[in-house]
CSV table of C-alpha atoms in Angstrom, one decimal:
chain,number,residue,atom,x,y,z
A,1,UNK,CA,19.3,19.9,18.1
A,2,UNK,CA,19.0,22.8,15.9
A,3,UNK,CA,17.0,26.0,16.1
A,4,UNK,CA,13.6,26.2,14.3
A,5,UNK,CA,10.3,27.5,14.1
A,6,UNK,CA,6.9,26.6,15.3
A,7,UNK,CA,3.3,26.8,14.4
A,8,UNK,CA,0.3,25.3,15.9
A,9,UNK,CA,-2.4,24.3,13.0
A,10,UNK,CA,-5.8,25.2,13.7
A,11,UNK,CA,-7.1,23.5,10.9
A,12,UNK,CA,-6.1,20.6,8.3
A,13,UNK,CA,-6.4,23.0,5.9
A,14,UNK,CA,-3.6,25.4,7.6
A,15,UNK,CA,-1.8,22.5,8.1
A,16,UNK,CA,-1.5,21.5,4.5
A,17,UNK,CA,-1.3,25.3,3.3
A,18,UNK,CA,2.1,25.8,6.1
A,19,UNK,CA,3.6,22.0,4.3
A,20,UNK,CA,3.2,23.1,0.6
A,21,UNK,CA,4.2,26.4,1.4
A,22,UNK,CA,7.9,24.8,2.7
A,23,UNK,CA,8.2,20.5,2.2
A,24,UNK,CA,11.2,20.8,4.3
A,25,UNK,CA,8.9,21.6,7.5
A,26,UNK,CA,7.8,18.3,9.5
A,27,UNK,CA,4.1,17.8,11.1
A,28,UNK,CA,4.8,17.0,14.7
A,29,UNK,CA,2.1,15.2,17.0
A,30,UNK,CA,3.5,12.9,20.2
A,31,UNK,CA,6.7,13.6,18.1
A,32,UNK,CA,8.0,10.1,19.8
A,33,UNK,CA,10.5,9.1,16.9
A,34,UNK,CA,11.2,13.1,15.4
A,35,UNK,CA,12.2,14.3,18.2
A,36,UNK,CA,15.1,10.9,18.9
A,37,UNK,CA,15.8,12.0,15.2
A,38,UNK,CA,16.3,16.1,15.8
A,39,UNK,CA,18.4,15.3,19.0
A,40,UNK,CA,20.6,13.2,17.0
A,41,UNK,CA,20.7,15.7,14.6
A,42,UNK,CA,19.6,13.0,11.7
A,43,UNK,CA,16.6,15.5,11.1
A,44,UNK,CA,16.7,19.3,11.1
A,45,UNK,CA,14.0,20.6,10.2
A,46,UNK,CA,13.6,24.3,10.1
A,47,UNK,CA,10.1,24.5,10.9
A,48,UNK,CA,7.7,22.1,12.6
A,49,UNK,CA,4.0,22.2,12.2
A,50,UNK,CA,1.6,21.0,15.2
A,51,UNK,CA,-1.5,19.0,14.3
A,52,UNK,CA,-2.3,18.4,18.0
A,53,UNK,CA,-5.2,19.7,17.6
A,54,UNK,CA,-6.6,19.1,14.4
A,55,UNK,CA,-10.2,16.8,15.1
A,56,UNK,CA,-8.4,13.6,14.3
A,57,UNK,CA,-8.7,11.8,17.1
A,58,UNK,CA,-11.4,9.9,16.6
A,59,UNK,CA,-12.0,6.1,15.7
A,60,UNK,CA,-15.7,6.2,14.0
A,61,UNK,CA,-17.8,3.5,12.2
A,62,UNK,CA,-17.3,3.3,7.9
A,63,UNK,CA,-20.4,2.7,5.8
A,64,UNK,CA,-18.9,-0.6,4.5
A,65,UNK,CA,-19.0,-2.2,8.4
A,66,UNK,CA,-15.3,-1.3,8.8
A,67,UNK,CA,-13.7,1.4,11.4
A,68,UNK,CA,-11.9,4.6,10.1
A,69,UNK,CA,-8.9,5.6,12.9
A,70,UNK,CA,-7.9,9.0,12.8
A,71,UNK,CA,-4.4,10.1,12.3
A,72,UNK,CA,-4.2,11.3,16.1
A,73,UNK,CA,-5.5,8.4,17.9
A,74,UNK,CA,-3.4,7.5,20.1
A,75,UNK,CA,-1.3,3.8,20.0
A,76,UNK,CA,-2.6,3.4,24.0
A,77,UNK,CA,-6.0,4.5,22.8
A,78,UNK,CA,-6.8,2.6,19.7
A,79,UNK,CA,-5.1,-0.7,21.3
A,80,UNK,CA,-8.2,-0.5,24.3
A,81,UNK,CA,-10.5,0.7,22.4
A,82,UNK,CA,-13.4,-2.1,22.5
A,83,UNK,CA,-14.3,-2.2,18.8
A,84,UNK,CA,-10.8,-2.9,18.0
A,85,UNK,CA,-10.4,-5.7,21.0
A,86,UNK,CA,-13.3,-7.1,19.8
A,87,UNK,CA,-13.1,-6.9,16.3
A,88,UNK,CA,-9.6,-6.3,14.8
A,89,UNK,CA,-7.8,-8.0,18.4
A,90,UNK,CA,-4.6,-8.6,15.6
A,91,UNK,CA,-4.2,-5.5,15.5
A,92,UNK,CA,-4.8,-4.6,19.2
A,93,UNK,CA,-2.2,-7.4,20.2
A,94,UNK,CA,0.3,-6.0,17.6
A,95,UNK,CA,0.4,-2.3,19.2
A,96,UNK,CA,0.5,-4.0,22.6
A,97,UNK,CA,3.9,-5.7,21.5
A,98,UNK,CA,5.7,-2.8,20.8
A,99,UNK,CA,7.3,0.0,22.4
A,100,UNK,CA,6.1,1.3,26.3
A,101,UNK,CA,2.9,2.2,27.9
A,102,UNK,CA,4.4,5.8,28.3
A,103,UNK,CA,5.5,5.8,24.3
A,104,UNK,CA,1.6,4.1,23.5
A,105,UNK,CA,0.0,7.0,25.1
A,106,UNK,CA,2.0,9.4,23.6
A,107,UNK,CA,2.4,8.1,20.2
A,108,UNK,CA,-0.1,8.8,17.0
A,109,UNK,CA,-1.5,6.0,14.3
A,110,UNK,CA,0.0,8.6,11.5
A,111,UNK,CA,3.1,9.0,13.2
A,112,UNK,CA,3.7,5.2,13.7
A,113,UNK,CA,3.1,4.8,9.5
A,114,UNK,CA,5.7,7.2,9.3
A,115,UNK,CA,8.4,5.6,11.8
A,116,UNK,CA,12.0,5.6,10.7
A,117,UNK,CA,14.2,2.8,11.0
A,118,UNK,CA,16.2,1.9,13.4
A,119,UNK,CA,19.2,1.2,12.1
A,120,UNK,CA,22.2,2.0,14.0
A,121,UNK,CA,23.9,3.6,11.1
A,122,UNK,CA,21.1,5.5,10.9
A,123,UNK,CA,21.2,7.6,13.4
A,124,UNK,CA,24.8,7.7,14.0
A,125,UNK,CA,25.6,10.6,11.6
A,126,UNK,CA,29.9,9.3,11.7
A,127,UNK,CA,28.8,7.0,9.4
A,128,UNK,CA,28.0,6.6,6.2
A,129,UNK,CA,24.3,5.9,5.6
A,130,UNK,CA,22.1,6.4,2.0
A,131,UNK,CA,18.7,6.5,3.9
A,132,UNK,CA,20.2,10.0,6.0
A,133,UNK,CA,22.4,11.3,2.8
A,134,UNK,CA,21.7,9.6,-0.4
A,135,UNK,CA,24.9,8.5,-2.3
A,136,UNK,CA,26.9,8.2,0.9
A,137,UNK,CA,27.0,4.5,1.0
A,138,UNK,CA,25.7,1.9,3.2
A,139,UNK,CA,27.7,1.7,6.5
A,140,UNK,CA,25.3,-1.5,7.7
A,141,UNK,CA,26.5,-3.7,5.0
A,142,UNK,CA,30.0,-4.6,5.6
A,143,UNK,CA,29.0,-3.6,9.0
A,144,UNK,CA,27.1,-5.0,12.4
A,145,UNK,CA,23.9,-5.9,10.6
A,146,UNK,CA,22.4,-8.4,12.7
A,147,UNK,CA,19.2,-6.5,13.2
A,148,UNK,CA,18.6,-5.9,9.2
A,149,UNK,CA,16.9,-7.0,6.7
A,150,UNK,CA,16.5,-10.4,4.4
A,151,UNK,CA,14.1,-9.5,2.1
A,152,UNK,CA,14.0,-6.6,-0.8
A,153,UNK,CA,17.3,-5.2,-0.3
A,154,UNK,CA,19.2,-3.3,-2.4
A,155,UNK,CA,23.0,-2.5,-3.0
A,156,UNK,CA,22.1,0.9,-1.1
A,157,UNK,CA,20.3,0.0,2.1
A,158,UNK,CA,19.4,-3.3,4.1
A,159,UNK,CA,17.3,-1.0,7.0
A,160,UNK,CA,14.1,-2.8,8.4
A,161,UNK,CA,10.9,-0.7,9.0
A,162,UNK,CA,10.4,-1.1,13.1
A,163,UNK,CA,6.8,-0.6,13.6
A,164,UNK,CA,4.6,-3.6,15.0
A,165,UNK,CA,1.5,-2.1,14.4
A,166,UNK,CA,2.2,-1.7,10.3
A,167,UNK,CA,2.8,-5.1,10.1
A,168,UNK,CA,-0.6,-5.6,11.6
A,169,UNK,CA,-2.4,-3.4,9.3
A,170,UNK,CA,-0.9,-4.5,6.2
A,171,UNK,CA,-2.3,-8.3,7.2
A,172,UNK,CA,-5.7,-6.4,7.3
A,173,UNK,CA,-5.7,-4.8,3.9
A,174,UNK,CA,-6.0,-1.1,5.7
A,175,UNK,CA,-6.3,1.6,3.3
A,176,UNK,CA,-4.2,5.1,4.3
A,177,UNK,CA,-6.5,8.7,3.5
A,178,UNK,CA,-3.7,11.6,2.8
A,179,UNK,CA,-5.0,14.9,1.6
A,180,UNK,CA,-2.9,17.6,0.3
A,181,UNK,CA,-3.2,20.6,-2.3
A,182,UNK,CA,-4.5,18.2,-5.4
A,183,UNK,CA,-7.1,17.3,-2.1
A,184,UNK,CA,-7.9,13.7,-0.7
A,185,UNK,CA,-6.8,10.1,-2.3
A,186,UNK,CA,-6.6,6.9,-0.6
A,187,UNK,CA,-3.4,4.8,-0.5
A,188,UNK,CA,-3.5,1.1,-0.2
A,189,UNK,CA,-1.2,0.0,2.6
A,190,UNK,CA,0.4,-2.3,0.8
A,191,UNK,CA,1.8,0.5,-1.3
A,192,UNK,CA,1.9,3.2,1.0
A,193,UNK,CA,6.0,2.0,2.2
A,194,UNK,CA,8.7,1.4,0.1
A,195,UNK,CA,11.7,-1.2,-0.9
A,196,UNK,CA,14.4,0.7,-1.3
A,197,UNK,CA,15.7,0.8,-4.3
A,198,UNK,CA,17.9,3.5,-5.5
A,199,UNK,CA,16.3,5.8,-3.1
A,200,UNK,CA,16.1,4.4,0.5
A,201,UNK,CA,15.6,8.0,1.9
A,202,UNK,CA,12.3,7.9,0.5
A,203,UNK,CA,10.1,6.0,3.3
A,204,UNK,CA,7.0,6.2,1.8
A,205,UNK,CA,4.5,7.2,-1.0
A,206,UNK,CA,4.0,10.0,1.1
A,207,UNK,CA,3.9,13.2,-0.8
A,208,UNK,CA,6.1,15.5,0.8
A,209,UNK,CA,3.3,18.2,0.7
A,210,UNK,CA,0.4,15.7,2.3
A,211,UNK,CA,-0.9,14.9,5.6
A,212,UNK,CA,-2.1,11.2,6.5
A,213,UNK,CA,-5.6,12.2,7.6
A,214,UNK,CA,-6.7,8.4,9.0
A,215,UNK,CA,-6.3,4.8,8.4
A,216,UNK,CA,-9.6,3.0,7.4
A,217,UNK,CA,-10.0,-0.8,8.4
A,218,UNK,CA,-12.2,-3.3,6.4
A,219,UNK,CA,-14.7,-5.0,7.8
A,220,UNK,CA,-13.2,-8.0,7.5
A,221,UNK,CA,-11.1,-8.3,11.1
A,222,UNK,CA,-10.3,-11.9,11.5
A,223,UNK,CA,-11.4,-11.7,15.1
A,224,UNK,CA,-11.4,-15.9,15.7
A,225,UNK,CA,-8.0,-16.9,14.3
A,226,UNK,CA,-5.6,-14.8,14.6
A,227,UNK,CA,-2.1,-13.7,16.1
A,228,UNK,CA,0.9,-11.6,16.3
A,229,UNK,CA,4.3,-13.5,16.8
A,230,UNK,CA,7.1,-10.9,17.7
A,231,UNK,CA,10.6,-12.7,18.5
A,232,UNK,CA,12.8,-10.2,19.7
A,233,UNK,CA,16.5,-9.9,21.5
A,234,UNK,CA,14.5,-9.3,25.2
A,235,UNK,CA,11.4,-9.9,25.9
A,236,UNK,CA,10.0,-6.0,26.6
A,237,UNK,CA,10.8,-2.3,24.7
A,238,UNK,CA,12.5,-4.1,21.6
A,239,UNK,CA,12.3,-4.0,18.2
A,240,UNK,CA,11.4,-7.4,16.4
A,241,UNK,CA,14.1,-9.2,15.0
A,242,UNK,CA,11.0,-11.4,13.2
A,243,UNK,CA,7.2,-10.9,13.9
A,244,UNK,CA,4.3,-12.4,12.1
A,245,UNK,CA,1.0,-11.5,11.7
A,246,UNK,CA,-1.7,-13.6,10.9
A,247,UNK,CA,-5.4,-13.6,10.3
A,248,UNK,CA,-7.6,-16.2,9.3
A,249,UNK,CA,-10.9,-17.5,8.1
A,250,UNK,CA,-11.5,-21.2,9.2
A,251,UNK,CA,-13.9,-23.3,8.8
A,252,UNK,CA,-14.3,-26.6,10.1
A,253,UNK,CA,-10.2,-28.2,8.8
A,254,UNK,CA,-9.9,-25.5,6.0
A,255,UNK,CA,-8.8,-21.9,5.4
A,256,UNK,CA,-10.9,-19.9,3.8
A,257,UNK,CA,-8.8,-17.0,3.7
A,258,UNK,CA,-5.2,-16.3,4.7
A,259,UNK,CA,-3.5,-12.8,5.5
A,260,UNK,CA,0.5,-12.8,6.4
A,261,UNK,CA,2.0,-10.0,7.5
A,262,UNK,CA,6.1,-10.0,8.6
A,263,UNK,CA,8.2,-7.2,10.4
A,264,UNK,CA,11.5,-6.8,11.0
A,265,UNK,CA,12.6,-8.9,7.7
A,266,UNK,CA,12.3,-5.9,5.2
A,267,UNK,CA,12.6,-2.3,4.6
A,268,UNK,CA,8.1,-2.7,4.6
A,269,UNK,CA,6.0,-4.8,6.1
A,270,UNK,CA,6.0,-8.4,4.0
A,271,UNK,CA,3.4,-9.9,2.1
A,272,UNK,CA,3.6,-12.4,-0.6
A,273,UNK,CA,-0.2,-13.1,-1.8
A,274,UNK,CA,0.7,-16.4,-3.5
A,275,UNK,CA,2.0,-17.5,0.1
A,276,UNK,CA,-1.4,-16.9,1.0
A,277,UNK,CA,-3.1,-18.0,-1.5
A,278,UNK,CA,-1.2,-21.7,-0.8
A,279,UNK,CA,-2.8,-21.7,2.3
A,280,UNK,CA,-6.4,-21.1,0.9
A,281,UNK,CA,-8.6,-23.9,0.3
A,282,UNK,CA,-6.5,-26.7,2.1
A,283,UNK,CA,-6.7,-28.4,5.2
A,284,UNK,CA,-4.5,-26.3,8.3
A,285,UNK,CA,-1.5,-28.6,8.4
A,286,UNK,CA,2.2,-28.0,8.8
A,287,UNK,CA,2.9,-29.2,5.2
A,288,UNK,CA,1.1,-26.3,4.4
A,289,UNK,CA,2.1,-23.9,6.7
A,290,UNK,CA,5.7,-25.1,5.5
A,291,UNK,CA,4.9,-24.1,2.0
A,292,UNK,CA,3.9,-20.9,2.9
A,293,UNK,CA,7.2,-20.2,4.9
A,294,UNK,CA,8.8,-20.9,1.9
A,295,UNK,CA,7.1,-18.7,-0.4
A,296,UNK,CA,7.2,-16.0,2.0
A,297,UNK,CA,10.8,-15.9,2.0
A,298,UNK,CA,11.5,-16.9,-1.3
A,299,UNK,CA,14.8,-14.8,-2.0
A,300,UNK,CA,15.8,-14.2,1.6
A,301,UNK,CA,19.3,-12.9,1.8
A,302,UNK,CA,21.2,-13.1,5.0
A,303,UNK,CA,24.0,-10.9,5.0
A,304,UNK,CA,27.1,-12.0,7.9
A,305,UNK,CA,25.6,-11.7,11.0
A,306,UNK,CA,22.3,-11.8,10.2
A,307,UNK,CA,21.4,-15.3,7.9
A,308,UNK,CA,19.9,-16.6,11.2
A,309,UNK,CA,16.8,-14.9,10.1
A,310,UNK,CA,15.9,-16.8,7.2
A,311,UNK,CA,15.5,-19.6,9.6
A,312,UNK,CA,14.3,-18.1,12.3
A,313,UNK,CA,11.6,-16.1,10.1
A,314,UNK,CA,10.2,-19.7,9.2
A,315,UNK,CA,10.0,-21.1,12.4
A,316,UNK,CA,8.3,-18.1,13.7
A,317,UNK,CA,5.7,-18.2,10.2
A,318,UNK,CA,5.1,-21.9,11.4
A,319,UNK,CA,4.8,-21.2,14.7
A,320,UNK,CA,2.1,-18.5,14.0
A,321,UNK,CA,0.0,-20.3,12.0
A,322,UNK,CA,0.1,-22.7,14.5
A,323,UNK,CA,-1.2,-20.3,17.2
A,324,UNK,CA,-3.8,-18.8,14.7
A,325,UNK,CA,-5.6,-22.2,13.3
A,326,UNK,CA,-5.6,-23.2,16.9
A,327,UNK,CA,-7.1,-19.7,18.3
A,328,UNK,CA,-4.6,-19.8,20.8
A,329,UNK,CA,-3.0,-16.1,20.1
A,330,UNK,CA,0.2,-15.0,21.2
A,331,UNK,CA,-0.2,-13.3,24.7
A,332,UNK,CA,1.3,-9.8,24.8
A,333,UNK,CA,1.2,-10.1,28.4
A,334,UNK,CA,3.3,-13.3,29.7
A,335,UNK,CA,4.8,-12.9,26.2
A,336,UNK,CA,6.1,-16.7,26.7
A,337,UNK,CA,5.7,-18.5,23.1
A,338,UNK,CA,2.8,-21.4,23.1
């Protein structure tokens, strides 16, 4: 780990003044992926900037009947809170999945949006890897890729975003508040991450001079049919090979409304609104959830040890809807698949 320097922000206007004033700094809060990253010596920063203690900690009601989460919230903490159980329990169920208690309570709802991959390239800095040192080359493609990704690829990376929780909050159409020096603007969650392109370093939409000040929820929650499906090497502290999450509006033999979320397949959580728009307005039968499947991974490449996905990934899409038009949601407990 190298030597750097350390301030404590008392404000969220300190913080962003000490970020535009060097973009090369990093905001640490329960620091639960930056700090893996520094020891490995994939990150260096020469400054770190503490937001601790900035007030945003809180989860709080919108005016449009939807919950605002603030950036510090802990996983462990927005996972029990009751509004959340009670009204968004897909995303509850999708935090419970990942990670351990100890990393929950530690870890922050901004830091999770900003999660790096996992990639064992990655953080092995023998290798070459474009996502650590752009125009090095892609050490995962002729290499062990088993873990990557199927969907949105390019020639430079085939990395998977690991979080459980984004794949959660993209189903729910969350919405991402950043402020910076131009001040405050929303992000849509759906284009808050990116493919990678020609530039798989760049994570996010993120400006480097910005701080994610809290993730607002709709009011929408899909509290009745819903689930997160996370298939995974073991059945604790791993990252998903597949996971779907869904969340529904039924009535009666018909969906009303369909959101699909998948992790582990891409390099951002995956949604394809015409797969859910094949679901909406039809009766909840596997022919349709079949269709969906497809849609959804309409281009899926596997690359040599990883093809298994493609079918996996529509077993598990199947599967989930399954769980979620019965309103029999995945456990994160027993975590045995019904």
């Amino acid at each position: 780990m190298n030597a750097f320097e350390y301030l404590r922000a008392t404000d969220v206007n300190e913080a962003v003044r000490a970020i535009a004033a060097d973009t090369s700094a990093r905001f640490i809060a329960g620091g639960t992926n930056l700090l893996d990253l520094m020891k490995e010596n994939v990150a260096r920063p020469q400054r770190l900037i503490d937001i601790t203690r900035l007030p945003l900690d809180k989860i709080e009601e919108t005016a449009q009947g939807g919950l605002r989460i603030g950036a510090l919230v802990s996983n462990s903490n927005l996972a029990y809170d009751t509004r959340i159980e009670q009204r968004y329990p897909l995303l509850s169920s999708a935090i419970l999945a990942g990670a351990s208690a100890q990393l929950r309570n530690m870890a922050s709802t901004g830091g999770n949006l900003l999660q790096r991959t996992r990639c064992y390239y990655f953080y092995d800095t023998a290798t070459s890897c474009n996502k650590r040192e752009p125009g090095s080359g892609c050490s995962a493609i002729d290499g062990v890729n088993r873990i990557h990704a199927i969907l949105g690829t390019s020639e430079h990376c085939v990395a998977t975003h690991p979080s459980d929780m984004c794949v959660a909050l993209a189903a729910l159409d969350a919405v991402v508040k950043v402020t910076g020096p131009g001040g405050e603007r929303d992000i849509a969650f759906a284009d808050f991450h990116r493919l990678p392109g020609v530039r798989p370093d760049l994570d996010t939409t993120l400006k480097p001079d910005e701080l994610i000040l809290a993730v607002e929820l709709p009011p929408q929650g899909f509290a009745q049919a819903y689930t997160y499906l996370k298939l995974r090497d073991r059945l604790s502290y791993a990252f998903a090979l597949v996971s779907v999450a869904i969340g529904l509006e039924v009535e009666g033999d018909t969906i009303k409304t369909a959101r699909i979320g998948l992790g582990g397949v891409a390099h951002k959580p995956w949604r394809v609104r015409e797969a859910e728009a094949a679901l909406e307005g039809g009766p909840a039968d596997r022919p349709r959830f079949q269709r969906a499947a497809q849609l959804l991974l309409q281009g899926a490449k596997g690359l040599p040890h990883n093809a298994f996905k493609i079918e996996l990934a529509e077993r598990a899409i199947i599967r989930a809807l399954t769980q979620a038009t019965g309103r029999r949601p995945q456990s994160q407990s027993d975590k045995k698949i019904k």
